[in-house]
């Protein structure tokens, strides 16, 4: 249900997507959808939590398997592209957090900040270990996340490029810019 809602919210926007449209796409009645979610805002909140879980899994995998700061960033980016451009479609919800209830917004922001700190840590590690040119971790992380967040706006699953191919193009553009000059 959540993945279908993510897809529809990304395609048409939160406000332009009706509960009827989501239920129809799922082959459910509107009443049954309301059995699982109090309202559309709660479903949106679950979409954000799903996206954050996917992101946390990618960051955790990078932390566990990467040997340098740059390698951790590369692993994270590859994983995110696989998720965003995967067969199930984007796991990201591109909508304004203001549609969420205040407590939901606080929770999403709190989880997002912890992920931001982990990514900034990878970048700082890369600067310290010499695998990333002297970048400002916070600004660089915001740049990377901004570029990744935009993918669901223009990428359609099933296109000519896979998530893996897109990740390699992205990495060539971004990581080569982070690489120290010898």
Tab-separated table of N, CA and C in Angstrom:
chain	number	residue	atom	x	y	z
A	1	UNK	N	0.819	-1.193	0.000
A	1	UNK	CA	0.000	0.000	0.000
A	1	UNK	C	0.865	1.259	0.000
A	2	UNK	N	1.877	1.218	0.843
A	2	UNK	CA	2.744	2.389	0.963
A	2	UNK	C	3.508	2.624	-0.336
A	3	UNK	N	4.050	1.561	-0.931
A	3	UNK	CA	4.807	1.745	-2.178
A	3	UNK	C	3.910	2.280	-3.292
A	4	UNK	N	2.690	1.825	-3.352
A	4	UNK	CA	1.753	2.342	-4.355
A	4	UNK	C	1.468	3.812	-4.100
A	5	UNK	N	1.245	4.186	-2.848
A	5	UNK	CA	0.999	5.589	-2.508
A	5	UNK	C	2.211	6.452	-2.852
A	6	UNK	N	3.413	5.957	-2.573
A	6	UNK	CA	4.633	6.700	-2.917
A	6	UNK	C	4.646	6.976	-4.413
A	7	UNK	N	4.390	5.943	-5.187
A	7	UNK	CA	4.402	6.080	-6.652
A	7	UNK	C	3.388	7.144	-7.107
A	8	UNK	N	2.180	7.073	-6.585
A	8	UNK	CA	1.139	8.025	-6.991
A	8	UNK	C	1.432	9.439	-6.494
A	9	UNK	N	1.928	9.570	-5.263
A	9	UNK	CA	2.281	10.897	-4.752
A	9	UNK	C	3.407	11.509	-5.579
A	10	UNK	N	4.389	10.684	-5.958
A	10	UNK	CA	5.486	11.186	-6.777
A	10	UNK	C	5.000	11.588	-8.165
A	11	UNK	N	4.072	10.833	-8.700
A	11	UNK	CA	3.575	11.100	-10.056
A	11	UNK	C	2.728	12.370	-10.112
A	12	UNK	N	1.799	12.510	-9.165
A	12	UNK	CA	0.823	13.595	-9.261
A	12	UNK	C	0.896	14.617	-8.131
A	13	UNK	N	1.634	14.321	-7.091
A	13	UNK	CA	1.693	15.199	-5.931
A	13	UNK	C	0.693	14.742	-4.874
A	14	UNK	N	0.981	15.064	-3.633
A	14	UNK	CA	0.135	14.640	-2.522
A	14	UNK	C	-1.286	15.204	-2.650
A	15	UNK	N	-1.377	16.501	-2.860
A	15	UNK	CA	-2.687	17.138	-2.867
A	15	UNK	C	-3.526	16.737	-4.079
A	16	UNK	N	-2.881	16.411	-5.184
A	16	UNK	CA	-3.610	16.039	-6.403
A	16	UNK	C	-3.962	14.549	-6.446
A	17	UNK	N	-3.477	13.775	-5.501
A	17	UNK	CA	-3.765	12.339	-5.463
A	17	UNK	C	-4.879	12.089	-4.463
A	18	UNK	N	-5.943	11.485	-4.918
A	18	UNK	CA	-7.081	11.223	-4.029
A	18	UNK	C	-6.964	9.844	-3.390
A	19	UNK	N	-7.637	9.688	-2.272
A	19	UNK	CA	-7.705	8.389	-1.605
A	19	UNK	C	-8.383	7.381	-2.539
A	20	UNK	N	-9.371	7.831	-3.289
A	20	UNK	CA	-10.051	6.961	-4.251
A	20	UNK	C	-9.073	6.427	-5.290
A	21	UNK	N	-8.176	7.299	-5.769
A	21	UNK	CA	-7.183	6.891	-6.766
A	21	UNK	C	-6.230	5.839	-6.184
A	22	UNK	N	-5.795	6.036	-4.965
A	22	UNK	CA	-4.894	5.077	-4.320
A	22	UNK	C	-5.606	3.740	-4.139
A	23	UNK	N	-6.831	3.783	-3.619
A	23	UNK	CA	-7.599	2.552	-3.405
A	23	UNK	C	-7.828	1.827	-4.729
A	24	UNK	N	-8.173	2.555	-5.760
A	24	UNK	CA	-8.411	1.958	-7.078
A	24	UNK	C	-7.150	1.281	-7.613
A	25	UNK	N	-6.035	1.967	-7.490
A	25	UNK	CA	-4.751	1.399	-7.958
A	25	UNK	C	-4.433	0.099	-7.226
A	26	UNK	N	-4.816	0.024	-5.965
A	26	UNK	CA	-4.561	-1.167	-5.148
A	26	UNK	C	-5.629	-2.245	-5.334
A	27	UNK	N	-6.731	-1.890	-5.996
A	27	UNK	CA	-7.837	-2.830	-6.145
A	27	UNK	C	-8.625	-2.996	-4.855
A	28	UNK	N	-8.647	-1.955	-4.048
A	28	UNK	CA	-9.350	-1.968	-2.768
A	28	UNK	C	-10.475	-0.945	-2.782
A	29	UNK	N	-11.362	-1.078	-1.832
A	29	UNK	CA	-12.360	-0.040	-1.639
A	29	UNK	C	-11.733	1.069	-0.795
A	30	UNK	N	-12.294	2.244	-0.922
A	30	UNK	CA	-11.839	3.382	-0.116
A	30	UNK	C	-12.002	3.060	1.370
A	31	UNK	N	-13.098	2.401	1.731
A	31	UNK	CA	-13.362	2.049	3.133
A	31	UNK	C	-12.284	1.117	3.677
A	32	UNK	N	-11.850	0.170	2.856
A	32	UNK	CA	-10.810	-0.757	3.318
A	32	UNK	C	-9.480	-0.024	3.515
A	33	UNK	N	-9.178	0.899	2.644
A	33	UNK	CA	-7.952	1.688	2.811
A	33	UNK	C	-8.011	2.479	4.125
A	34	UNK	N	-9.193	3.024	4.436
A	34	UNK	CA	-9.351	3.752	5.692
A	34	UNK	C	-9.293	2.822	6.910
A	35	UNK	N	-9.472	1.540	6.689
A	35	UNK	CA	-9.292	0.577	7.790
A	35	UNK	C	-7.822	0.555	8.226
A	36	UNK	N	-6.917	0.714	7.265
A	36	UNK	CA	-5.482	0.654	7.548
A	36	UNK	C	-4.888	2.016	7.907
A	37	UNK	N	-5.431	3.078	7.360
A	37	UNK	CA	-4.908	4.425	7.582
A	37	UNK	C	-6.067	5.355	7.933
A	38	UNK	N	-5.905	6.124	8.983
A	38	UNK	CA	-6.959	7.028	9.449
A	38	UNK	C	-7.336	8.030	8.358
A	39	UNK	N	-6.302	8.540	7.656
A	39	UNK	CA	-6.543	9.510	6.594
A	39	UNK	C	-5.350	9.510	5.642
A	40	UNK	N	-5.432	10.321	4.620
A	40	UNK	CA	-4.375	10.380	3.611
A	40	UNK	C	-3.068	10.889	4.217
A	41	UNK	N	-3.149	11.763	5.192
A	41	UNK	CA	-1.946	12.281	5.846
A	41	UNK	C	-1.198	11.173	6.576
A	42	UNK	N	-1.914	10.280	7.225
A	42	UNK	CA	-1.246	9.156	7.892
A	42	UNK	C	-0.554	8.261	6.870
A	43	UNK	N	-1.185	8.061	5.721
A	43	UNK	CA	-0.558	7.276	4.654
A	43	UNK	C	0.703	7.984	4.154
A	44	UNK	N	0.644	9.298	4.003
A	44	UNK	CA	1.825	10.061	3.601
A	44	UNK	C	2.944	9.901	4.621
A	45	UNK	N	2.590	9.974	5.895
A	45	UNK	CA	3.586	9.791	6.958
A	45	UNK	C	4.242	8.419	6.844
A	46	UNK	N	3.467	7.387	6.595
A	46	UNK	CA	4.024	6.044	6.421
A	46	UNK	C	4.933	5.981	5.191
A	47	UNK	N	4.608	6.759	4.167
A	47	UNK	CA	5.476	6.834	2.987
A	47	UNK	C	6.829	7.435	3.353
A	48	UNK	N	6.802	8.494	4.155
A	48	UNK	CA	8.054	9.097	4.612
A	48	UNK	C	8.858	8.107	5.449
A	49	UNK	N	8.197	7.397	6.338
A	49	UNK	CA	8.908	6.421	7.170
A	49	UNK	C	9.517	5.326	6.318
A	50	UNK	N	8.804	4.894	5.305
A	50	UNK	CA	9.328	3.878	4.378
A	50	UNK	C	10.574	4.409	3.664
A	51	UNK	N	10.499	5.643	3.175
A	51	UNK	CA	11.650	6.243	2.497
A	51	UNK	C	12.842	6.362	3.445
A	52	UNK	N	12.577	6.763	4.680
A	52	UNK	CA	13.656	6.879	5.664
A	52	UNK	C	14.253	5.516	5.996
A	53	UNK	N	13.426	4.483	6.075
A	53	UNK	CA	13.941	3.121	6.310
A	53	UNK	C	14.849	2.679	5.178
A	54	UNK	N	14.437	2.950	3.943
A	54	UNK	CA	15.274	2.602	2.784
A	54	UNK	C	16.604	3.344	2.836
A	55	UNK	N	16.545	4.615	3.191
A	55	UNK	CA	17.757	5.424	3.275
A	55	UNK	C	18.661	4.946	4.405
A	56	UNK	N	18.085	4.646	5.543
A	56	UNK	CA	18.879	4.153	6.670
A	56	UNK	C	19.548	2.824	6.321
A	57	UNK	N	18.845	1.968	5.596
A	57	UNK	CA	19.441	0.693	5.172
A	57	UNK	C	20.641	0.948	4.260
A	58	UNK	N	20.519	1.906	3.362
A	58	UNK	CA	21.621	2.237	2.455
A	58	UNK	C	22.813	2.813	3.214
A	59	UNK	N	22.560	3.705	4.161
A	59	UNK	CA	23.636	4.319	4.941
A	59	UNK	C	24.311	3.265	5.824
A	60	UNK	N	23.513	2.400	6.419
A	60	UNK	CA	24.069	1.352	7.291
A	60	UNK	C	24.932	0.382	6.507
A	61	UNK	N	24.484	0.010	5.316
A	61	UNK	CA	25.280	-0.882	4.454
A	61	UNK	C	26.604	-0.217	4.085
A	62	UNK	N	26.550	1.060	3.750
A	62	UNK	CA	27.770	1.795	3.401
A	62	UNK	C	28.725	1.853	4.591
A	63	UNK	N	28.198	2.115	5.773
A	63	UNK	CA	29.040	2.187	6.972
A	63	UNK	C	29.689	0.837	7.261
A	64	UNK	N	28.951	-0.219	7.034
A	64	UNK	CA	29.435	-1.568	7.334
A	64	UNK	C	30.460	-2.068	6.320
A	65	UNK	N	30.296	-1.706	5.049
A	65	UNK	CA	31.128	-2.328	4.015
A	65	UNK	C	32.180	-1.410	3.397
A	66	UNK	N	32.009	-0.093	3.546
A	66	UNK	CA	32.976	0.829	2.949
A	66	UNK	C	34.271	0.876	3.738
A	67	UNK	N	35.375	1.022	3.000
A	67	UNK	CA	36.682	1.075	3.660
A	67	UNK	C	37.197	2.496	3.838
A	68	UNK	N	36.714	3.420	3.011
A	68	UNK	CA	37.142	4.818	3.118
A	68	UNK	C	35.890	5.693	3.075
A	69	UNK	N	36.058	6.949	3.381
A	69	UNK	CA	34.927	7.866	3.332
A	69	UNK	C	34.314	7.932	1.947
A	70	UNK	N	35.158	8.042	0.923
A	70	UNK	CA	34.635	8.116	-0.444
A	70	UNK	C	33.930	6.833	-0.837
A	71	UNK	N	34.500	5.696	-0.470
A	71	UNK	CA	33.862	4.426	-0.809
A	71	UNK	C	32.492	4.302	-0.130
A	72	UNK	N	32.383	4.780	1.093
A	72	UNK	CA	31.090	4.745	1.796
A	72	UNK	C	30.060	5.603	1.067
A	73	UNK	N	30.467	6.781	0.621
A	73	UNK	CA	29.558	7.645	-0.143
A	73	UNK	C	29.156	6.960	-1.444
A	74	UNK	N	30.096	6.339	-2.121
A	74	UNK	CA	29.793	5.651	-3.385
A	74	UNK	C	28.819	4.492	-3.163
A	75	UNK	N	29.023	3.717	-2.126
A	75	UNK	CA	28.119	2.599	-1.812
A	75	UNK	C	26.724	3.125	-1.517
A	76	UNK	N	26.647	4.178	-0.737
A	76	UNK	CA	25.361	4.777	-0.408
A	76	UNK	C	24.641	5.249	-1.676
A	77	UNK	N	25.341	5.970	-2.534
A	77	UNK	CA	24.728	6.504	-3.754
A	77	UNK	C	24.243	5.374	-4.655
A	78	UNK	N	25.059	4.343	-4.827
A	78	UNK	CA	24.626	3.201	-5.655
A	78	UNK	C	23.362	2.566	-5.088
A	79	UNK	N	23.338	2.389	-3.805
A	79	UNK	CA	22.170	1.785	-3.160
A	79	UNK	C	20.931	2.653	-3.331
A	80	UNK	N	21.090	3.953	-3.147
A	80	UNK	CA	19.944	4.853	-3.295
A	80	UNK	C	19.413	4.853	-4.727
A	81	UNK	N	20.299	4.850	-5.698
A	81	UNK	CA	19.840	4.804	-7.085
A	81	UNK	C	19.119	3.498	-7.374
A	82	UNK	N	19.611	2.402	-6.836
A	82	UNK	CA	18.932	1.119	-7.032
A	82	UNK	C	17.522	1.169	-6.445
A	83	UNK	N	17.387	1.788	-5.286
A	83	UNK	CA	16.072	1.913	-4.651
A	83	UNK	C	15.171	2.862	-5.441
A	84	UNK	N	15.695	4.026	-5.762
A	84	UNK	CA	14.887	5.044	-6.427
A	84	UNK	C	14.487	4.659	-7.841
A	85	UNK	N	15.343	3.923	-8.522
A	85	UNK	CA	15.070	3.562	-9.910
A	85	UNK	C	14.724	2.080	-10.042
A	86	UNK	N	14.449	1.432	-8.934
A	86	UNK	CA	14.162	0.007	-8.951
A	86	UNK	C	12.806	-0.332	-9.533
A	87	UNK	N	12.533	-1.610	-9.616
A	87	UNK	CA	11.304	-2.110	-10.228
A	87	UNK	C	10.053	-1.597	-9.527
A	88	UNK	N	10.133	-1.375	-8.221
A	88	UNK	CA	8.966	-0.887	-7.487
A	88	UNK	C	8.772	0.611	-7.628
A	89	UNK	N	9.690	1.261	-8.295
A	89	UNK	CA	9.588	2.714	-8.436
A	89	UNK	C	10.277	3.413	-7.289
A	90	UNK	N	10.160	4.700	-7.277
A	90	UNK	CA	10.854	5.514	-6.291
A	90	UNK	C	10.325	5.259	-4.887
A	91	UNK	N	11.227	5.217	-3.948
A	91	UNK	CA	10.856	5.066	-2.544
A	91	UNK	C	10.919	6.416	-1.847
A	92	UNK	N	10.979	7.444	-2.608
A	92	UNK	CA	11.099	8.791	-2.085
A	92	UNK	C	9.785	9.512	-2.278
A	93	UNK	N	9.414	10.325	-1.377
A	93	UNK	CA	8.196	11.108	-1.523
A	93	UNK	C	8.596	12.566	-1.666
A	94	UNK	N	8.384	13.102	-2.847
A	94	UNK	CA	8.730	14.497	-3.081
A	94	UNK	C	7.502	15.352	-2.856
A	95	UNK	N	7.344	15.775	-1.652
A	95	UNK	CA	6.229	16.645	-1.309
A	95	UNK	C	6.638	17.467	-0.104
A	96	UNK	N	5.885	18.452	0.156
A	96	UNK	CA	6.174	19.360	1.254
A	96	UNK	C	5.819	18.702	2.591
A	97	UNK	N	6.727	18.769	3.537
A	97	UNK	CA	6.457	18.215	4.864
A	97	UNK	C	5.289	18.909	5.552
A	98	UNK	N	4.903	20.078	5.077
A	98	UNK	CA	3.821	20.805	5.738
A	98	UNK	C	2.490	20.063	5.659
A	99	UNK	N	2.374	19.071	4.773
A	99	UNK	CA	1.147	18.276	4.697
A	99	UNK	C	1.012	17.335	5.899
A	100	UNK	N	2.120	17.099	6.596
A	100	UNK	CA	2.097	16.216	7.762
A	100	UNK	C	1.648	16.964	9.008
A	101	UNK	N	1.172	16.211	9.984
A	101	UNK	CA	0.840	16.780	11.292
A	101	UNK	C	2.140	17.215	11.972
A	102	UNK	N	2.085	18.195	12.867
A	102	UNK	CA	3.314	18.688	13.501
A	102	UNK	C	4.180	17.594	14.129
A	103	UNK	N	3.599	16.650	14.854
A	103	UNK	CA	4.377	15.568	15.476
A	103	UNK	C	5.027	14.693	14.405
A	104	UNK	N	4.327	14.445	13.318
A	104	UNK	CA	4.876	13.646	12.222
A	104	UNK	C	6.051	14.372	11.576
A	105	UNK	N	5.897	15.680	11.361
A	105	UNK	CA	6.998	16.476	10.786
A	105	UNK	C	8.230	16.407	11.671
A	106	UNK	N	8.021	16.547	12.982
A	106	UNK	CA	9.161	16.494	13.913
A	106	UNK	C	9.870	15.143	13.827
A	107	UNK	N	9.111	14.063	13.768
A	107	UNK	CA	9.703	12.727	13.702
A	107	UNK	C	10.476	12.523	12.398
A	108	UNK	N	9.902	12.956	11.284
A	108	UNK	CA	10.586	12.821	9.991
A	108	UNK	C	11.875	13.645	9.992
A	109	UNK	N	11.801	14.866	10.475
A	109	UNK	CA	13.001	15.718	10.525
A	109	UNK	C	14.069	15.121	11.433
A	110	UNK	N	13.666	14.574	12.561
A	110	UNK	CA	14.621	13.966	13.501
A	110	UNK	C	15.346	12.799	12.830
A	111	UNK	N	14.610	11.929	12.174
A	111	UNK	CA	15.237	10.790	11.502
A	111	UNK	C	16.105	11.248	10.339
A	112	UNK	N	15.641	12.244	9.610
A	112	UNK	CA	16.421	12.772	8.486
A	112	UNK	C	17.743	13.357	8.968
A	113	UNK	N	17.701	14.084	10.078
A	113	UNK	CA	18.933	14.684	10.616
A	113	UNK	C	19.951	13.626	11.029
A	114	UNK	N	19.484	12.515	11.579
A	114	UNK	CA	20.439	11.473	11.979
A	114	UNK	C	21.102	10.856	10.746
A	115	UNK	N	20.351	10.702	9.674
A	115	UNK	CA	20.928	10.193	8.421
A	115	UNK	C	21.887	11.225	7.844
A	116	UNK	N	21.494	12.502	7.866
A	116	UNK	CA	22.380	13.573	7.398
A	116	UNK	C	23.722	13.520	8.124
A	117	UNK	N	23.678	13.343	9.430
A	117	UNK	CA	24.920	13.317	10.217
A	117	UNK	C	25.803	12.132	9.828
A	118	UNK	N	25.193	10.992	9.564
A	118	UNK	CA	25.982	9.832	9.146
A	118	UNK	C	26.660	10.103	7.805
A	119	UNK	N	25.924	10.667	6.854
A	119	UNK	CA	26.501	10.970	5.543
A	119	UNK	C	27.589	12.032	5.646
A	120	UNK	N	27.337	13.041	6.466
A	120	UNK	CA	28.360	14.067	6.670
A	120	UNK	C	29.595	13.454	7.317
A	121	UNK	N	29.390	12.455	8.174
A	121	UNK	CA	30.513	11.737	8.774
A	121	UNK	C	31.342	11.003	7.727
A	122	UNK	N	30.672	10.385	6.743
A	122	UNK	CA	31.401	9.713	5.654
A	122	UNK	C	32.247	10.727	4.889
A	123	UNK	N	31.662	11.882	4.616
A	123	UNK	CA	32.391	12.916	3.872
A	123	UNK	C	33.575	13.438	4.679
A	124	UNK	N	33.376	13.679	5.963
A	124	UNK	CA	34.479	14.141	6.825
A	124	UNK	C	35.562	13.067	6.905
A	125	UNK	N	35.145	11.813	6.982
A	125	UNK	CA	36.114	10.712	7.000
A	125	UNK	C	36.921	10.694	5.703
A	126	UNK	N	36.239	10.915	4.583
A	126	UNK	CA	36.930	10.948	3.291
A	126	UNK	C	37.940	12.076	3.201
A	127	UNK	N	37.591	13.234	3.745
A	127	UNK	CA	38.537	14.352	3.770
A	127	UNK	C	39.727	13.976	4.648
A	128	UNK	N	39.454	13.386	5.813
A	128	UNK	CA	40.527	13.015	6.746
A	128	UNK	C	41.407	11.903	6.194
A	129	UNK	N	40.813	10.933	5.483
A	129	UNK	CA	41.628	9.826	4.983
A	129	UNK	C	42.232	10.099	3.602
A	130	UNK	N	41.945	11.300	3.051
A	130	UNK	CA	42.549	11.708	1.791
A	130	UNK	C	41.848	11.190	0.540
A	131	UNK	N	40.684	10.553	0.681
A	131	UNK	CA	39.989	10.030	-0.501
A	131	UNK	C	38.979	11.025	-1.073
A	132	UNK	N	38.755	12.122	-0.358
A	132	UNK	CA	37.868	13.186	-0.824
A	132	UNK	C	38.612	14.508	-0.663
A	133	UNK	N	38.548	15.318	-1.718
A	133	UNK	CA	39.176	16.639	-1.659
A	133	UNK	C	38.488	17.455	-0.575
A	134	UNK	N	39.173	18.423	-0.025
A	134	UNK	CA	38.686	19.224	1.096
A	134	UNK	C	37.315	19.836	0.881
A	135	UNK	N	36.280	19.036	1.036
A	135	UNK	CA	34.898	19.500	0.884
A	135	UNK	C	34.329	19.855	2.245
A	136	UNK	N	33.344	20.708	2.254
A	136	UNK	CA	32.611	20.989	3.486
A	136	UNK	C	31.516	19.922	3.581
A	137	UNK	N	31.620	18.998	4.533
A	137	UNK	CA	30.690	17.863	4.588
A	137	UNK	C	29.208	18.237	4.569
A	138	UNK	N	28.816	19.259	5.307
A	138	UNK	CA	27.398	19.604	5.371
A	138	UNK	C	26.889	20.085	4.012
A	139	UNK	N	27.601	20.996	3.386
A	139	UNK	CA	27.189	21.536	2.086
A	139	UNK	C	27.229	20.434	1.031
A	140	UNK	N	28.258	19.616	1.041
A	140	UNK	CA	28.378	18.535	0.064
A	140	UNK	C	27.250	17.525	0.227
A	141	UNK	N	26.919	17.198	1.467
A	141	UNK	CA	25.829	16.250	1.713
A	141	UNK	C	24.506	16.822	1.233
A	142	UNK	N	24.249	18.095	1.489
A	142	UNK	CA	23.009	18.714	1.012
A	142	UNK	C	22.949	18.697	-0.509
A	143	UNK	N	24.079	18.938	-1.161
A	143	UNK	CA	24.139	18.889	-2.627
A	143	UNK	C	23.793	17.487	-3.128
A	144	UNK	N	24.409	16.473	-2.534
A	144	UNK	CA	24.151	15.093	-2.959
A	144	UNK	C	22.697	14.690	-2.736
A	145	UNK	N	22.169	14.996	-1.571
A	145	UNK	CA	20.781	14.643	-1.253
A	145	UNK	C	19.819	15.395	-2.168
A	146	UNK	N	20.113	16.660	-2.441
A	146	UNK	CA	19.261	17.432	-3.348
A	146	UNK	C	19.193	16.801	-4.728
A	147	UNK	N	20.336	16.356	-5.233
A	147	UNK	CA	20.364	15.704	-6.546
A	147	UNK	C	19.607	14.374	-6.505
A	148	UNK	N	19.812	13.601	-5.461
A	148	UNK	CA	19.098	12.326	-5.335
A	148	UNK	C	17.592	12.541	-5.188
A	149	UNK	N	17.189	13.535	-4.424
A	149	UNK	CA	15.769	13.807	-4.209
A	149	UNK	C	15.047	14.173	-5.502
A	150	UNK	N	15.770	14.687	-6.455
A	150	UNK	CA	15.144	15.120	-7.694
A	150	UNK	C	14.876	13.956	-8.648
A	151	UNK	N	15.545	12.846	-8.470
A	151	UNK	CA	15.412	11.712	-9.386
A	151	UNK	C	13.967	11.285	-9.638
A	152	UNK	N	13.125	11.128	-8.616
A	152	UNK	CA	11.750	10.696	-8.895
A	152	UNK	C	10.940	11.686	-9.735
A	153	UNK	N	11.386	12.918	-9.833
A	153	UNK	CA	10.682	13.901	-10.656
A	153	UNK	C	10.865	13.627	-12.142
A	154	UNK	N	12.021	13.094	-12.530
A	154	UNK	CA	12.276	12.930	-13.954
A	154	UNK	C	12.471	11.493	-14.389
A	155	UNK	N	12.814	10.611	-13.465
A	155	UNK	CA	13.071	9.222	-13.858
A	155	UNK	C	11.791	8.398	-13.803
A	156	UNK	N	11.570	7.610	-14.832
A	156	UNK	CA	10.442	6.685	-14.873
A	156	UNK	C	10.996	5.270	-14.896
A	157	UNK	N	10.654	4.445	-13.886
A	157	UNK	CA	11.120	3.052	-13.879
A	157	UNK	C	10.760	2.365	-15.195
A	158	UNK	N	11.670	1.522	-15.633
A	158	UNK	CA	11.461	0.826	-16.896
A	158	UNK	C	12.010	1.598	-18.079
A	159	UNK	N	12.706	2.690	-17.808
A	159	UNK	CA	13.291	3.497	-18.878
A	159	UNK	C	14.506	2.813	-19.482
A	160	UNK	N	15.236	3.547	-20.291
A	160	UNK	CA	16.371	2.972	-21.001
A	160	UNK	C	17.584	2.738	-20.107
A	161	UNK	N	17.667	3.432	-18.994
A	161	UNK	CA	18.792	3.262	-18.076
A	161	UNK	C	18.322	2.636	-16.771
A	162	UNK	N	19.107	1.714	-16.268
A	162	UNK	CA	18.797	1.095	-14.973
A	162	UNK	C	19.294	1.998	-13.846
A	163	UNK	N	18.886	1.666	-12.636
A	163	UNK	CA	19.384	2.390	-11.476
A	163	UNK	C	20.893	2.298	-11.365
A	164	UNK	N	21.429	1.145	-11.672
A	164	UNK	CA	22.892	0.948	-11.614
A	164	UNK	C	23.599	1.856	-12.618
A	165	UNK	N	23.058	1.926	-13.843
A	165	UNK	CA	23.669	2.775	-14.868
A	165	UNK	C	23.572	4.254	-14.485
A	166	UNK	N	22.432	4.656	-13.955
A	166	UNK	CA	22.275	6.038	-13.499
A	166	UNK	C	23.253	6.363	-12.370
A	167	UNK	N	23.421	5.410	-11.461
A	167	UNK	CA	24.346	5.624	-10.346
A	167	UNK	C	25.763	5.845	-10.856
A	168	UNK	N	26.166	5.078	-11.837
A	168	UNK	CA	27.529	5.225	-12.366
A	168	UNK	C	27.715	6.577	-13.041
A	169	UNK	N	26.702	7.044	-13.773
A	169	UNK	CA	26.775	8.378	-14.388
A	169	UNK	C	26.867	9.441	-13.292
A	170	UNK	N	26.009	9.338	-12.295
A	170	UNK	CA	26.000	10.283	-11.183
A	170	UNK	C	27.353	10.286	-10.476
A	171	UNK	N	27.863	9.095	-10.181
A	171	UNK	CA	29.153	9.006	-9.484
A	171	UNK	C	30.274	9.611	-10.319
A	172	UNK	N	30.260	9.368	-11.613
A	172	UNK	CA	31.292	9.937	-12.468
A	172	UNK	C	31.240	11.468	-12.397
A	173	UNK	N	30.031	12.032	-12.399
A	173	UNK	CA	29.894	13.487	-12.346
A	173	UNK	C	30.273	14.058	-10.985
A	174	UNK	N	29.835	13.379	-9.927
A	174	UNK	CA	30.012	13.915	-8.577
A	174	UNK	C	31.325	13.484	-7.952
A	175	UNK	N	31.568	12.213	-7.905
A	175	UNK	CA	32.738	11.714	-7.171
A	175	UNK	C	34.035	12.154	-7.824
A	176	UNK	N	34.062	12.222	-9.145
A	176	UNK	CA	35.286	12.713	-9.772
A	176	UNK	C	35.587	14.144	-9.330
A	177	UNK	N	34.537	14.906	-9.022
A	177	UNK	CA	34.735	16.253	-8.500
A	177	UNK	C	35.228	16.267	-7.072
A	178	UNK	N	34.941	15.194	-6.321
A	178	UNK	CA	35.387	15.098	-4.933
A	178	UNK	C	36.804	14.516	-4.818
A	179	UNK	N	37.243	13.830	-5.862
A	179	UNK	CA	38.535	13.159	-5.825
A	179	UNK	C	39.671	14.164	-5.689
A	180	UNK	N	40.608	13.889	-4.804
A	180	UNK	CA	41.761	14.787	-4.667
A	180	UNK	C	42.574	14.882	-5.954
A	181	UNK	N	43.083	16.034	-6.267
A	181	UNK	CA	43.932	16.252	-7.450
A	181	UNK	C	45.371	15.950	-7.061
A	182	UNK	N	46.011	15.187	-7.894
A	182	UNK	CA	47.398	14.793	-7.598
A	182	UNK	C	48.382	15.673	-8.315
